[in-house]
Coordinates of C-alpha atoms in Angstrom, one line a residue:
M455 CA 53.1 -74.1 -12.4
R456 CA 51.2 -71.8 -14.8
S457 CA 49.1 -72.4 -17.8
R458 CA 50.6 -71.5 -21.1
N459 CA 48.2 -68.7 -21.8
D460 CA 49.3 -66.7 -18.7
Q461 CA 50.2 -63.7 -20.8
N462 CA 46.6 -63.4 -22.0
R463 CA 45.3 -62.8 -18.5
S464 CA 44.1 -59.3 -17.9
N465 CA 45.2 -57.3 -14.9
T466 CA 42.3 -58.0 -12.5
G467 CA 43.4 -55.3 -10.1
N468 CA 40.6 -54.9 -7.5
R469 CA 38.6 -57.7 -8.9
F470 CA 38.9 -59.7 -5.6
S471 CA 38.7 -56.7 -3.3
Q472 CA 35.1 -57.4 -2.2
K473 CA 34.4 -60.5 -0.2
K474 CA 32.0 -62.8 -2.0
D475 CA 28.7 -63.6 -0.3
R476 CA 28.4 -67.3 0.6
S477 CA 25.3 -69.2 -0.5
V478 CA 22.8 -70.1 2.2
C479 CA 20.7 -73.3 2.2
T480 CA 17.0 -72.4 2.3
H481 CA 16.3 -75.8 4.0
C482 CA 18.8 -75.9 7.0
G483 CA 20.1 -72.3 7.0
Y484 CA 23.7 -73.3 6.9
L485 CA 26.2 -71.3 4.9
G486 CA 28.3 -72.8 2.1
H487 CA 25.8 -74.9 0.1
T488 CA 22.4 -74.7 -1.6
I489 CA 19.3 -76.7 -1.1
D490 CA 20.1 -79.1 -3.9
K491 CA 23.2 -80.2 -2.0
C492 CA 21.8 -80.1 1.5
Y493 CA 22.9 -83.1 3.4
K494 CA 20.1 -82.7 6.0
L495 CA 17.5 -82.9 3.2
H496 CA 19.1 -85.4 0.9
G497 CA 21.0 -87.5 3.5
Y498 CA 24.6 -87.7 4.7
P499 CA 27.1 -89.9 2.9
P500 CA 27.7 -93.4 4.4
G501 CA 29.9 -93.4 7.4
Y502 CA 28.8 -90.0 8.7
K503 CA 29.3 -89.8 12.5
P504 CA 29.2 -86.4 14.2
R505 CA 32.1 -86.0 16.6
Q506 CA 30.2 -84.5 19.5
K507 CA 27.0 -86.4 19.4
S508 CA 25.8 -89.7 18.2
H509 CA 24.2 -89.7 14.7
Y510 CA 22.0 -92.6 15.7
N511 CA 20.1 -93.3 18.9
N512 CA 22.1 -96.0 20.6
N513 CA 19.9 -96.1 23.7
T514 CA 17.0 -97.9 22.1
T515 CA 15.9 -101.1 23.8
N516 CA 14.6 -102.6 20.5
S517 CA 16.3 -105.6 19.1
A518 CA 18.6 -105.1 16.1
P519 CA 16.7 -105.1 12.8
Q520 CA 17.1 -108.2 10.7
V521 CA 18.0 -108.6 7.0
N522 CA 14.3 -108.8 5.9
Q523 CA 13.7 -105.3 7.5
V524 CA 16.7 -104.0 5.6
S525 CA 15.5 -105.5 2.4
E526 CA 12.1 -103.8 2.8
S527 CA 13.9 -100.4 3.4
V528 CA 16.0 -100.9 0.4
M529 CA 13.1 -101.8 -1.9
A530 CA 11.2 -98.7 -0.5
L531 CA 13.8 -96.6 -2.2
G532 CA 12.6 -97.6 -5.6
N533 CA 13.6 -99.8 -8.5
N534 CA 16.6 -97.7 -9.4
F535 CA 18.7 -99.3 -6.7
V536 CA 18.0 -102.9 -7.9
Q537 CA 18.9 -101.9 -11.4
I538 CA 22.4 -100.8 -10.6
V539 CA 23.6 -103.9 -8.8
N540 CA 23.5 -107.6 -9.7
P541 CA 21.9 -110.2 -7.4
S542 CA 25.3 -111.2 -5.9
Q543 CA 26.2 -107.6 -5.1
Y544 CA 22.8 -107.0 -3.7
S545 CA 23.1 -110.0 -1.3
Q546 CA 26.5 -108.9 -0.2
L547 CA 25.2 -105.4 0.5
L548 CA 22.3 -106.8 2.6
S549 CA 24.7 -109.0 4.5
M550 CA 27.0 -106.0 5.2
L551 CA 24.0 -103.9 6.3
S552 CA 22.8 -106.6 8.6
S553 CA 26.2 -106.8 10.3
H554 CA 26.4 -103.1 10.8
L555 CA 22.9 -102.9 12.1
K556 CA 23.5 -105.6 14.7
E557 CA 26.6 -103.9 15.9
A558 CA 24.9 -100.5 16.2
K559 CA 21.7 -101.8 17.7
L560 CA 19.7 -99.3 15.7
D561 CA 16.0 -98.7 15.7
D562 CA 13.9 -99.0 12.5
N563 CA 14.1 -95.3 11.7
S564 CA 17.9 -95.3 12.1
A565 CA 18.1 -98.4 10.1
S566 CA 16.2 -96.8 7.3
T567 CA 18.6 -93.8 7.4
L568 CA 21.6 -96.1 7.2
V569 CA 20.2 -97.9 4.2
K570 CA 19.6 -94.6 2.5
D571 CA 23.2 -93.6 3.2
I572 CA 24.4 -96.8 1.6
Y573 CA 22.1 -96.2 -1.4
W574 CA 23.7 -92.7 -1.6
L575 CA 27.1 -94.4 -2.0
W576 CA 25.9 -96.7 -4.8
K577 CA 24.0 -94.0 -6.6
N578 CA 26.9 -91.5 -6.7
V579 CA 29.7 -93.9 -7.9
N580 CA 29.4 -94.6 -11.6
S581 CA 31.0 -98.0 -12.1
W582 CA 31.7 -101.2 -10.3
H583 CA 35.4 -100.6 -10.8
E584 CA 35.1 -97.3 -9.0
K585 CA 33.2 -99.0 -6.2
E586 CA 36.0 -101.6 -5.8
F587 CA 38.6 -98.9 -5.5
Q588 CA 36.4 -96.9 -3.2
W589 CA 35.9 -100.0 -1.1
F590 CA 39.6 -100.3 -0.9
L591 CA 40.0 -96.7 0.3
D592 CA 37.3 -96.8 2.9
N593 CA 37.9 -100.3 4.2
V594 CA 41.6 -100.7 3.9
Q595 CA 43.8 -97.6 3.6
Y596 CA 41.3 -95.0 4.9
K597 CA 39.1 -96.8 7.4
C598 CA 37.8 -94.3 9.9
R599 CA 40.1 -95.8 12.5
N600 CA 43.1 -95.3 10.2
I601 CA 42.1 -91.7 9.4
L602 CA 41.9 -90.9 13.1
R603 CA 45.3 -92.3 13.9
Y604 CA 46.8 -90.5 10.9
E605 CA 45.2 -87.3 12.2
C606 CA 46.7 -88.0 15.6
V607 CA 50.2 -88.2 14.0
F608 CA 49.9 -85.4 11.4
G609 CA 47.7 -82.9 13.2
E610 CA 44.0 -82.0 13.4
G611 CA 42.5 -82.0 10.0
F612 CA 45.4 -83.7 8.2
V613 CA 46.2 -87.2 7.1
S614 CA 49.4 -86.6 5.2
P615 CA 53.0 -86.0 6.4
G616 CA 53.8 -82.4 7.5
G617 CA 50.2 -81.4 8.4
L618 CA 49.7 -77.7 8.8
E619 CA 53.4 -76.9 8.6
T620 CA 53.9 -78.1 5.1
T621 CA 50.4 -76.9 4.1
K622 CA 51.4 -73.3 5.0
E623 CA 54.6 -73.7 2.9
F624 CA 52.9 -75.0 -0.1
V625 CA 49.9 -72.7 0.0
S626 CA 52.3 -69.7 0.3
K627 CA 53.6 -70.5 -3.2
L628 CA 50.1 -70.1 -4.7
E629 CA 49.8 -66.4 -3.8
L630 CA 46.1 -66.7 -3.1
K631 CA 43.9 -63.6 -3.4
P632 CA 40.5 -63.0 -1.8
G633 CA 37.7 -64.2 -3.9
Q634 CA 39.6 -66.7 -5.9
K635 CA 38.2 -70.2 -6.5
V636 CA 40.4 -73.2 -5.6
L637 CA 39.9 -76.9 -6.4
D638 CA 41.5 -79.3 -4.0
V639 CA 41.8 -82.8 -5.6
G640 CA 41.9 -85.4 -2.8
G641 CA 40.8 -82.9 -0.1
G642 CA 40.9 -85.4 2.7
I643 CA 39.3 -84.4 6.0
G644 CA 39.5 -80.6 5.5
G645 CA 42.6 -79.2 7.1
T646 CA 44.0 -77.7 4.0
E647 CA 40.7 -76.4 2.8
F648 CA 39.8 -74.7 6.0
Y649 CA 43.2 -73.1 6.2
M650 CA 43.0 -71.6 2.7
A651 CA 39.5 -70.4 3.2
E652 CA 40.0 -68.9 6.6
H653 CA 43.3 -67.2 6.0
F654 CA 43.0 -66.1 2.4
D655 CA 39.2 -65.6 2.0
V656 CA 39.1 -67.9 -1.0
E657 CA 36.3 -70.3 -2.1
V658 CA 37.4 -73.9 -1.9
V659 CA 35.8 -76.9 -3.6
A660 CA 37.3 -80.2 -2.3
I661 CA 36.7 -83.6 -3.9
D662 CA 37.7 -87.0 -2.6
L663 CA 36.8 -90.5 -3.6
S664 CA 36.9 -91.7 0.0
I665 CA 33.5 -91.4 1.6
N666 CA 35.0 -91.7 5.1
M667 CA 37.2 -88.7 4.4
V668 CA 34.3 -86.6 3.1
S669 CA 32.1 -87.6 6.0
I670 CA 34.6 -86.4 8.6
A671 CA 35.2 -83.2 6.6
L672 CA 31.5 -82.5 6.4
D673 CA 31.2 -83.0 10.1
C674 CA 33.9 -80.3 10.7
A675 CA 32.3 -78.0 8.1
I676 CA 28.9 -77.8 9.8
G677 CA 28.5 -74.3 11.2
S678 CA 31.8 -73.1 9.9
N679 CA 32.1 -69.6 8.7
C680 CA 34.2 -70.0 5.6
S681 CA 33.4 -71.0 2.0
V682 CA 34.4 -74.7 1.7
E683 CA 32.4 -77.3 -0.2
F684 CA 33.1 -81.1 0.0
E685 CA 32.0 -83.7 -2.4
V686 CA 32.6 -87.4 -3.0
A687 CA 33.8 -87.6 -6.6
D688 CA 36.3 -89.2 -8.9
C689 CA 38.7 -86.5 -10.3
T690 CA 39.1 -88.4 -13.5
K691 CA 35.4 -88.4 -14.2
K692 CA 34.2 -85.2 -12.6
P693 CA 33.3 -82.6 -15.2
Y694 CA 33.9 -78.9 -14.6
P695 CA 33.3 -76.0 -17.1
D696 CA 36.4 -74.6 -18.7
S697 CA 38.0 -71.7 -16.8
T698 CA 36.3 -72.5 -13.5
F699 CA 39.2 -72.3 -11.1
D700 CA 42.1 -69.9 -10.3
V701 CA 44.1 -72.6 -8.6
I702 CA 44.1 -76.4 -8.5
Y703 CA 45.9 -78.0 -5.5
S704 CA 46.5 -81.7 -4.8
H705 CA 48.5 -83.2 -1.9
D706 CA 49.6 -86.8 -2.1
T707 CA 46.6 -88.0 -4.1
I708 CA 47.3 -88.3 -7.8
L709 CA 49.5 -91.4 -7.2
H710 CA 46.2 -93.3 -7.3
T711 CA 45.4 -92.0 -10.8
Q712 CA 46.5 -94.3 -13.6
D713 CA 46.0 -91.9 -16.6
K714 CA 47.8 -88.8 -15.3
P715 CA 48.2 -87.1 -18.7
A716 CA 44.4 -87.1 -19.2
L717 CA 43.9 -85.7 -15.8
F718 CA 46.5 -82.9 -16.3
R719 CA 44.8 -82.0 -19.6
S720 CA 41.5 -81.6 -17.7
F721 CA 43.3 -79.5 -15.1
L722 CA 44.4 -77.1 -17.8
K723 CA 40.9 -76.8 -19.1
W724 CA 39.4 -76.2 -15.7
L725 CA 41.9 -73.4 -14.9
K726 CA 41.3 -69.8 -15.8
P727 CA 44.0 -68.1 -18.0
G728 CA 47.1 -67.7 -15.9
G729 CA 45.8 -70.2 -13.3
K730 CA 48.2 -72.3 -11.2
V731 CA 48.4 -75.9 -10.2
L732 CA 50.5 -77.2 -7.3
I733 CA 50.9 -81.0 -6.8
T734 CA 52.8 -82.9 -4.2
D735 CA 53.0 -86.7 -4.8
Y736 CA 55.0 -89.8 -4.4
Y737 CA 57.5 -90.8 -7.1
K738 CA 60.0 -93.5 -7.8
S739 CA 63.5 -93.4 -9.0
S740 CA 64.1 -94.1 -12.7
G741 CA 64.8 -97.7 -13.5
T742 CA 63.3 -100.9 -12.3
P743 CA 62.2 -100.9 -8.6
S744 CA 63.1 -103.6 -6.2
P745 CA 60.8 -106.6 -6.0
E746 CA 59.7 -105.5 -2.5
F747 CA 58.9 -102.0 -3.6
E748 CA 57.2 -103.3 -6.8
A749 CA 55.0 -105.5 -4.6
Y750 CA 54.2 -102.5 -2.4
I751 CA 53.2 -100.4 -5.4
R752 CA 51.0 -103.1 -6.7
Q753 CA 49.3 -103.8 -3.4
R754 CA 48.5 -100.1 -3.0
G755 CA 47.4 -99.6 -6.6
Y756 CA 49.8 -96.7 -7.1
D757 CA 51.0 -95.3 -10.4
L758 CA 54.4 -93.8 -9.8
H759 CA 56.9 -92.1 -12.1
D760 CA 60.3 -90.4 -11.7
V761 CA 60.4 -86.7 -11.1
E762 CA 61.5 -85.8 -14.6
A763 CA 58.8 -87.9 -16.2
Y764 CA 56.2 -86.3 -13.9
G765 CA 57.2 -82.8 -14.9
Q766 CA 57.2 -83.8 -18.6
M767 CA 53.6 -85.0 -18.4
L768 CA 52.6 -81.6 -17.1
K769 CA 54.5 -79.8 -20.0
D770 CA 52.9 -82.2 -22.5
A771 CA 49.5 -81.3 -21.1
G772 CA 50.2 -77.7 -22.0
F773 CA 51.5 -76.2 -18.7
D774 CA 54.3 -73.6 -18.8
E775 CA 56.9 -72.7 -16.1
V776 CA 56.8 -76.2 -14.8
I777 CA 59.0 -76.9 -11.8
A778 CA 59.4 -80.5 -10.8
K779 CA 61.3 -80.8 -7.6
D780 CA 62.5 -83.7 -5.5
S781 CA 61.6 -83.0 -1.9
T782 CA 62.6 -86.4 -0.4
E783 CA 65.1 -85.0 2.1
Q784 CA 62.7 -82.5 3.4
F785 CA 60.0 -85.1 4.0
I786 CA 62.4 -87.5 5.6
Q787 CA 63.1 -84.8 8.2
V788 CA 59.3 -84.1 8.5
L789 CA 58.5 -87.8 9.0
Q790 CA 61.4 -88.3 11.5
K791 CA 60.0 -85.4 13.5
E792 CA 56.5 -86.9 13.5
M793 CA 57.9 -90.4 14.3
D794 CA 59.8 -89.0 17.3
A795 CA 56.6 -87.3 18.5
V796 CA 54.6 -90.6 18.3
E797 CA 57.3 -92.6 20.0
K798 CA 57.5 -90.0 22.8
E799 CA 53.7 -90.3 23.3
K800 CA 53.7 -94.1 22.9
D801 CA 51.6 -94.9 26.0
K802 CA 49.0 -92.3 25.2
F803 CA 48.8 -93.4 21.6
I804 CA 48.3 -97.0 22.6
S805 CA 45.7 -95.9 25.1
D806 CA 43.8 -93.9 22.5
F807 CA 44.1 -96.6 19.9
S808 CA 46.0 -99.9 20.4
E809 CA 49.4 -101.4 20.4
E810 CA 48.7 -102.9 17.0
D811 CA 47.9 -99.4 15.7
Y812 CA 51.1 -98.1 17.2
N813 CA 53.1 -100.8 15.5
N814 CA 51.4 -100.2 12.2
I815 CA 52.3 -96.5 12.3
V816 CA 55.9 -96.9 13.5
G817 CA 56.4 -99.8 11.1
G818 CA 55.1 -97.9 8.1

């Protein structure tokens, strides 16, 4: 899909022939971010757990910190924290922290780090409504355990059907060129972003509302040699300057967005002249859905439309050359292939996770 002002784009020729230098953080020395976004300096998002080594010292013999210690650590962060939550929410947060600390058996320093991580969450989400939806993502649909089992099914770095295979197919349609800048809305745990950056030498900015997703992606990104940036952000509220990106990509994410027309208008503004957007998403058939499907949509908080209506929203937003395609049959085949693979490795899957996890995956 191309923006309407495609014909105004000048021939860039060799514009992207030179590889762009990646920014280097002056604090930690890693490539891909600057000091104002350094996670080692400002703290990792909540839920961050390195895959190869423990983020916290679990060998401590100290007893688990209690709620009053957590309260002192929270208050040490300053009055801004107390001002953005009501007393009931504050009490709930302390209770949650106390539970996590007892499970982890953390020392005082680690407890303080965890509190700061939780504060990071609250500070970077703008409204209580967003926090509720973010809570749903990180504690229901995309709990860390769920993410890992999705990754086991769909392949390393992926949490959506098709994994790397469909990613290659979709990305090939974008005709990426070295030096281009890509926005991935709903970037997940990084598989698509790393693929685009490593194979096409593009700069990728990935946003996702799930802190668990971004935490895992950040863990994978540390020490990587490609230009990928991850951020916890709401795509409906994140501002970008006009004409920032050459490409906007989104895979199975926008079904969570209620006001799609407004988001698509933002996409158009964020794209450079002649920029492209590629979206894959769930849809529903025209007409009234069955009571069972309606209940499923409501439980998940999805906003679904039929294919024709989806394409029309993009046209109404100002996009030209819109192609709205039903790929149901293709994904049925993809899902069946993945299902067969899981069933073939049932014993290993149950060993790695549990029989309940296996049944949840097989049962949908």
